[in-house]
Amino acid sequence: MTSTATPPGLARFNALEEHAALAALHEACASTAWARRLLAARPYATAEDLCTASDAATADLTPGDLEEAMAGHPPIGRPEPGDPASAREQRGMAGASAELRAQMLELNLAYQEKFGHVFLICATGRTGEQMRDALRERIGNPPELEREIVRTELGRINRIRLATLVQEDRT
C-alpha cells in the first residue's frame, strides 16, 4: 500500500513561517517573483508538485525577474565564498588546471560583455572542460536564444536546489 503522507522534508518546508520559507526559497533562486509564487502555492503534497510549480514560475519570469535570478549566481569557476551550494554545484572546476581557469575567466568576461549577465549553466555533474565548451558554444548565440537557454538552465538549477531544500535529513 502506498502512503499518501507528505514526505518529512517537504512537510517541514510547508510548515515554515512565511518569512523563513521565503528566505529558504530565496537561497534556491534569487528571483523574488519566483519565490513569492512558490510560497503562495504552499502546501505541496509532493516534491514533484513543488518542482512543477517552480518550472511554471521560472517560465513566467519577466526579463527583470530573470536578471534578478541570474544576479544570485557567481561566475563559473569562482563560487561565492561561504556559499556551499555554488561550491558543490561547481565541483567540476575544483581541480581545474590554471590554463582552464584562465580560459574560463576570459570566456566569462567576454560572455558578460556580450549579454550583460553572468554565464548561467547547470554545472552539477559537469566537468570544467564541459562547462568551458558550453560557454564557447553559447557565446555565439543571439541574445533571444541565449535568454531562453538561460531560463532552461535556471529551471534545472532550481529543481536541484529545491530537492536539496526538502531532503528528509536536512538540519
PDB file of C-alpha atoms in Angstrom:
ATOM      1  CA  MET A   1       0.000   0.000   0.000  1.00  0.00           C
ATOM      2  CA  THR A   2       1.363   3.420  -0.970  1.00  0.00           C
ATOM      3  CA  SER A   3       1.487   6.149   1.654  1.00  0.00           C
ATOM      4  CA  THR A   4      -0.154   9.444   0.801  1.00  0.00           C
ATOM      5  CA  ALA A   5       1.608  11.285   3.624  1.00  0.00           C
ATOM      6  CA  THR A   6       3.728  14.266   2.662  1.00  0.00           C
ATOM      7  CA  PRO A   7       7.453  13.400   2.907  1.00  0.00           C
ATOM      8  CA  PRO A   8       9.011  14.784   6.128  1.00  0.00           C
ATOM      9  CA  GLY A   9      11.379  17.256   4.421  1.00  0.00           C
ATOM     10  CA  LEU A  10       8.561  18.688   2.346  1.00  0.00           C
ATOM     11  CA  ALA A  11       6.233  18.785   5.370  1.00  0.00           C
ATOM     12  CA  ARG A  12       8.927  20.752   7.219  1.00  0.00           C
ATOM     13  CA  PHE A  13       9.127  23.241   4.306  1.00  0.00           C
ATOM     14  CA  ASN A  14       5.334  23.531   4.121  1.00  0.00           C
ATOM     15  CA  ALA A  15       5.211  24.306   7.862  1.00  0.00           C
ATOM     16  CA  LEU A  16       7.843  27.052   7.838  1.00  0.00           C
ATOM     17  CA  GLU A  17       6.665  30.518   8.772  1.00  0.00           C
ATOM     18  CA  GLU A  18       6.287  32.732   5.721  1.00  0.00           C
ATOM     19  CA  HIS A  19       9.486  34.742   6.264  1.00  0.00           C
ATOM     20  CA  ALA A  20      11.556  31.583   6.826  1.00  0.00           C
ATOM     21  CA  ALA A  21      10.081  29.848   3.758  1.00  0.00           C
ATOM     22  CA  LEU A  22      10.706  32.950   1.653  1.00  0.00           C
ATOM     23  CA  ALA A  23      14.317  33.072   2.853  1.00  0.00           C
ATOM     24  CA  ALA A  24      14.784  29.364   2.051  1.00  0.00           C
ATOM     25  CA  LEU A  25      13.327  29.830  -1.414  1.00  0.00           C
ATOM     26  CA  HIS A  26      15.470  32.896  -1.992  1.00  0.00           C
ATOM     27  CA  GLU A  27      18.536  30.748  -1.288  1.00  0.00           C
ATOM     28  CA  ALA A  28      17.419  28.444  -4.083  1.00  0.00           C
ATOM     29  CA  CYS A  29      16.674  31.256  -6.552  1.00  0.00           C
ATOM     30  CA  ALA A  30      17.342  34.970  -6.163  1.00  0.00           C
ATOM     31  CA  SER A  31      14.161  35.967  -8.011  1.00  0.00           C
ATOM     32  CA  THR A  32      11.665  37.450  -5.583  1.00  0.00           C
ATOM     33  CA  ALA A  33       8.781  36.855  -8.021  1.00  0.00           C
ATOM     34  CA  TRP A  34       9.700  33.159  -8.319  1.00  0.00           C
ATOM     35  CA  ALA A  35       9.971  32.735  -4.542  1.00  0.00           C
ATOM     36  CA  ARG A  36       6.685  34.518  -3.852  1.00  0.00           C
ATOM     37  CA  ARG A  37       4.854  32.420  -6.424  1.00  0.00           C
ATOM     38  CA  LEU A  38       6.121  29.187  -4.864  1.00  0.00           C
ATOM     39  CA  LEU A  39       5.338  30.472  -1.387  1.00  0.00           C
ATOM     40  CA  ALA A  40       1.774  31.346  -2.395  1.00  0.00           C
ATOM     41  CA  ALA A  41       1.121  27.807  -3.656  1.00  0.00           C
ATOM     42  CA  ARG A  42       2.037  26.042  -0.405  1.00  0.00           C
ATOM     43  CA  PRO A  43       1.385  23.464   0.877  1.00  0.00           C
ATOM     44  CA  TYR A  44       2.809  20.982  -1.622  1.00  0.00           C
ATOM     45  CA  ALA A  45       1.825  17.313  -1.475  1.00  0.00           C
ATOM     46  CA  THR A  46       4.945  16.045  -3.249  1.00  0.00           C
ATOM     47  CA  ALA A  47       8.389  17.299  -4.163  1.00  0.00           C
ATOM     48  CA  GLU A  48       7.373  16.928  -7.811  1.00  0.00           C
ATOM     49  CA  ASP A  49       4.443  19.310  -7.196  1.00  0.00           C
ATOM     50  CA  LEU A  50       6.949  21.823  -5.833  1.00  0.00           C
ATOM     51  CA  CYS A  51       9.222  21.345  -8.856  1.00  0.00           C
ATOM     52  CA  THR A  52       6.296  21.661 -11.269  1.00  0.00           C
ATOM     53  CA  ALA A  53       5.337  24.949  -9.594  1.00  0.00           C
ATOM     54  CA  SER A  54       8.970  26.041  -9.890  1.00  0.00           C
ATOM     55  CA  ASP A  55       9.006  25.217 -13.603  1.00  0.00           C
ATOM     56  CA  ALA A  56       5.858  27.283 -14.173  1.00  0.00           C
ATOM     57  CA  ALA A  57       7.202  30.193 -12.133  1.00  0.00           C
ATOM     58  CA  THR A  58      10.524  30.082 -13.988  1.00  0.00           C
ATOM     59  CA  ALA A  59       8.744  30.053 -17.348  1.00  0.00           C
ATOM     60  CA  ASP A  60       6.777  33.159 -16.328  1.00  0.00           C
ATOM     61  CA  LEU A  61       9.737  35.240 -15.126  1.00  0.00           C
ATOM     62  CA  THR A  62       9.894  38.660 -16.744  1.00  0.00           C
ATOM     63  CA  PRO A  63      13.244  39.803 -18.183  1.00  0.00           C
ATOM     64  CA  GLY A  64      13.798  41.800 -14.974  1.00  0.00           C
ATOM     65  CA  ASP A  65      12.960  38.784 -12.786  1.00  0.00           C
ATOM     66  CA  LEU A  66      15.365  36.666 -14.833  1.00  0.00           C
ATOM     67  CA  GLU A  67      18.106  39.262 -14.342  1.00  0.00           C
ATOM     68  CA  GLU A  68      17.435  39.237 -10.597  1.00  0.00           C
ATOM     69  CA  ALA A  69      17.727  35.432 -10.574  1.00  0.00           C
ATOM     70  CA  MET A  70      20.990  35.467 -12.549  1.00  0.00           C
ATOM     71  CA  ALA A  71      22.481  38.087 -10.234  1.00  0.00           C
ATOM     72  CA  GLY A  72      22.346  35.458  -7.485  1.00  0.00           C
ATOM     73  CA  HIS A  73      24.762  33.183  -9.351  1.00  0.00           C
ATOM     74  CA  PRO A  74      28.541  33.599  -9.254  1.00  0.00           C
ATOM     75  CA  PRO A  75      30.593  33.109 -12.434  1.00  0.00           C
ATOM     76  CA  ILE A  76      31.613  29.545 -13.236  1.00  0.00           C
ATOM     77  CA  GLY A  77      34.995  28.872 -11.683  1.00  0.00           C
ATOM     78  CA  ARG A  78      34.512  31.500  -8.981  1.00  0.00           C
ATOM     79  CA  PRO A  79      31.959  30.188  -6.460  1.00  0.00           C
ATOM     80  CA  GLU A  80      30.811  32.674  -3.859  1.00  0.00           C
ATOM     81  CA  PRO A  81      32.960  32.357  -0.697  1.00  0.00           C
ATOM     82  CA  GLY A  82      30.933  30.747   2.075  1.00  0.00           C
ATOM     83  CA  ASP A  83      28.240  29.523  -0.349  1.00  0.00           C
ATOM     84  CA  PRO A  84      28.210  25.734  -0.116  1.00  0.00           C
ATOM     85  CA  ALA A  85      25.588  25.430  -2.895  1.00  0.00           C
ATOM     86  CA  SER A  86      27.699  27.167  -5.546  1.00  0.00           C
ATOM     87  CA  ALA A  87      30.843  25.322  -4.412  1.00  0.00           C
ATOM     88  CA  ARG A  88      29.000  21.979  -4.590  1.00  0.00           C
ATOM     89  CA  GLU A  89      27.435  22.780  -7.952  1.00  0.00           C
ATOM     90  CA  GLN A  90      30.719  23.949  -9.455  1.00  0.00           C
ATOM     91  CA  ARG A  91      32.661  20.966  -8.165  1.00  0.00           C
ATOM     92  CA  GLY A  92      33.706  20.230 -11.769  1.00  0.00           C
ATOM     93  CA  MET A  93      36.005  23.263 -11.652  1.00  0.00           C
ATOM     94  CA  ALA A  94      37.589  22.315  -8.317  1.00  0.00           C
ATOM     95  CA  GLY A  95      40.608  20.539  -9.811  1.00  0.00           C
ATOM     96  CA  ALA A  96      40.811  22.612 -12.984  1.00  0.00           C
ATOM     97  CA  SER A  97      44.225  23.488 -14.325  1.00  0.00           C
ATOM     98  CA  ALA A  98      45.482  27.051 -14.294  1.00  0.00           C
ATOM     99  CA  GLU A  99      45.057  27.079 -18.078  1.00  0.00           C
ATOM    100  CA  LEU A 100      41.395  26.038 -17.868  1.00  0.00           C
ATOM    101  CA  ARG A 101      40.730  28.594 -15.122  1.00  0.00           C
ATOM    102  CA  ALA A 102      42.304  31.317 -17.281  1.00  0.00           C
ATOM    103  CA  GLN A 103      40.188  30.239 -20.270  1.00  0.00           C
ATOM    104  CA  MET A 104      37.028  30.321 -18.156  1.00  0.00           C
ATOM    105  CA  LEU A 105      37.851  33.776 -16.816  1.00  0.00           C
ATOM    106  CA  GLU A 106      38.429  35.129 -20.326  1.00  0.00           C
ATOM    107  CA  LEU A 107      35.294  33.469 -21.713  1.00  0.00           C
ATOM    108  CA  ASN A 108      33.162  34.542 -18.733  1.00  0.00           C
ATOM    109  CA  LEU A 109      34.233  38.151 -19.217  1.00  0.00           C
ATOM    110  CA  ALA A 110      33.531  38.028 -22.973  1.00  0.00           C
ATOM    111  CA  TYR A 111      30.123  36.451 -22.326  1.00  0.00           C
ATOM    112  CA  GLN A 112      29.241  39.040 -19.706  1.00  0.00           C
ATOM    113  CA  GLU A 113      30.324  41.829 -22.047  1.00  0.00           C
ATOM    114  CA  LYS A 114      28.109  40.461 -24.824  1.00  0.00           C
ATOM    115  CA  PHE A 115      24.998  39.542 -22.828  1.00  0.00           C
ATOM    116  CA  GLY A 116      25.234  41.806 -19.777  1.00  0.00           C
ATOM    117  CA  HIS A 117      24.956  38.993 -17.240  1.00  0.00           C
ATOM    118  CA  VAL A 118      26.804  36.002 -15.849  1.00  0.00           C
ATOM    119  CA  PHE A 119      27.034  32.801 -17.914  1.00  0.00           C
ATOM    120  CA  LEU A 120      24.449  30.524 -16.332  1.00  0.00           C
ATOM    121  CA  ILE A 121      24.652  26.763 -16.698  1.00  0.00           C
ATOM    122  CA  CYS A 122      23.519  23.901 -14.542  1.00  0.00           C
ATOM    123  CA  ALA A 123      27.051  22.934 -13.527  1.00  0.00           C
ATOM    124  CA  THR A 124      26.075  19.931 -11.400  1.00  0.00           C
ATOM    125  CA  GLY A 125      27.771  16.836 -12.778  1.00  0.00           C
ATOM    126  CA  ARG A 126      29.723  18.700 -15.477  1.00  0.00           C
ATOM    127  CA  THR A 127      33.476  18.856 -15.786  1.00  0.00           C
ATOM    128  CA  GLY A 128      35.324  22.113 -16.172  1.00  0.00           C
ATOM    129  CA  GLU A 129      36.016  21.235 -19.785  1.00  0.00           C
ATOM    130  CA  GLN A 130      32.332  20.592 -20.476  1.00  0.00           C
ATOM    131  CA  MET A 131      31.409  23.958 -18.981  1.00  0.00           C
ATOM    132  CA  ARG A 132      34.131  25.697 -20.996  1.00  0.00           C
ATOM    133  CA  ASP A 133      32.929  24.028 -24.192  1.00  0.00           C
ATOM    134  CA  ALA A 134      29.322  25.023 -23.482  1.00  0.00           C
ATOM    135  CA  LEU A 135      30.423  28.592 -22.850  1.00  0.00           C
ATOM    136  CA  ARG A 136      32.382  28.657 -26.108  1.00  0.00           C
ATOM    137  CA  GLU A 137      29.346  27.375 -27.975  1.00  0.00           C
ATOM    138  CA  ARG A 138      26.769  29.626 -26.333  1.00  0.00           C
ATOM    139  CA  ILE A 139      28.746  32.861 -26.634  1.00  0.00           C
ATOM    140  CA  GLY A 140      27.869  32.826 -30.340  1.00  0.00           C
ATOM    141  CA  ASN A 141      24.110  32.711 -29.683  1.00  0.00           C
ATOM    142  CA  PRO A 142      21.834  35.630 -30.440  1.00  0.00           C
ATOM    143  CA  PRO A 143      20.533  37.290 -27.234  1.00  0.00           C
ATOM    144  CA  GLU A 144      16.949  35.976 -27.646  1.00  0.00           C
ATOM    145  CA  LEU A 145      18.099  32.351 -27.932  1.00  0.00           C
ATOM    146  CA  GLU A 146      20.571  32.740 -25.083  1.00  0.00           C
ATOM    147  CA  ARG A 147      17.863  34.175 -22.799  1.00  0.00           C
ATOM    148  CA  GLU A 148      15.746  31.059 -23.328  1.00  0.00           C
ATOM    149  CA  ILE A 149      18.724  28.761 -22.731  1.00  0.00           C
ATOM    150  CA  VAL A 150      19.442  30.671 -19.510  1.00  0.00           C
ATOM    151  CA  ARG A 151      15.802  30.209 -18.452  1.00  0.00           C
ATOM    152  CA  THR A 152      16.081  26.443 -19.081  1.00  0.00           C
ATOM    153  CA  GLU A 153      19.357  26.207 -17.144  1.00  0.00           C
ATOM    154  CA  LEU A 154      17.874  28.228 -14.278  1.00  0.00           C
ATOM    155  CA  GLY A 155      14.948  25.806 -14.146  1.00  0.00           C
ATOM    156  CA  ARG A 156      17.364  22.871 -13.848  1.00  0.00           C
ATOM    157  CA  ILE A 157      19.332  24.593 -11.095  1.00  0.00           C
ATOM    158  CA  ASN A 158      16.126  25.467  -9.230  1.00  0.00           C
ATOM    159  CA  ARG A 159      14.947  21.834  -9.337  1.00  0.00           C
ATOM    160  CA  ILE A 160      18.244  20.599  -7.888  1.00  0.00           C
ATOM    161  CA  ARG A 161      18.228  23.221  -5.159  1.00  0.00           C
ATOM    162  CA  LEU A 162      14.595  22.554  -4.254  1.00  0.00           C
ATOM    163  CA  ALA A 163      15.324  18.824  -3.978  1.00  0.00           C
ATOM    164  CA  THR A 164      18.104  19.682  -1.537  1.00  0.00           C
ATOM    165  CA  LEU A 165      15.786  22.039   0.368  1.00  0.00           C
ATOM    166  CA  VAL A 166      13.182  19.354   1.024  1.00  0.00           C
ATOM    167  CA  GLN A 167      15.524  16.468   1.813  1.00  0.00           C
ATOM    168  CA  GLU A 168      14.315  14.494   4.808  1.00  0.00           C
ATOM    169  CA  ASP A 169      17.534  14.737   6.820  1.00  0.00           C
ATOM    170  CA  ARG A 170      18.225  18.430   6.237  1.00  0.00           C
ATOM    171  CA  THR A 171      19.003  20.192   9.501  1.00  0.00           C
TER     172      THR A 171
END
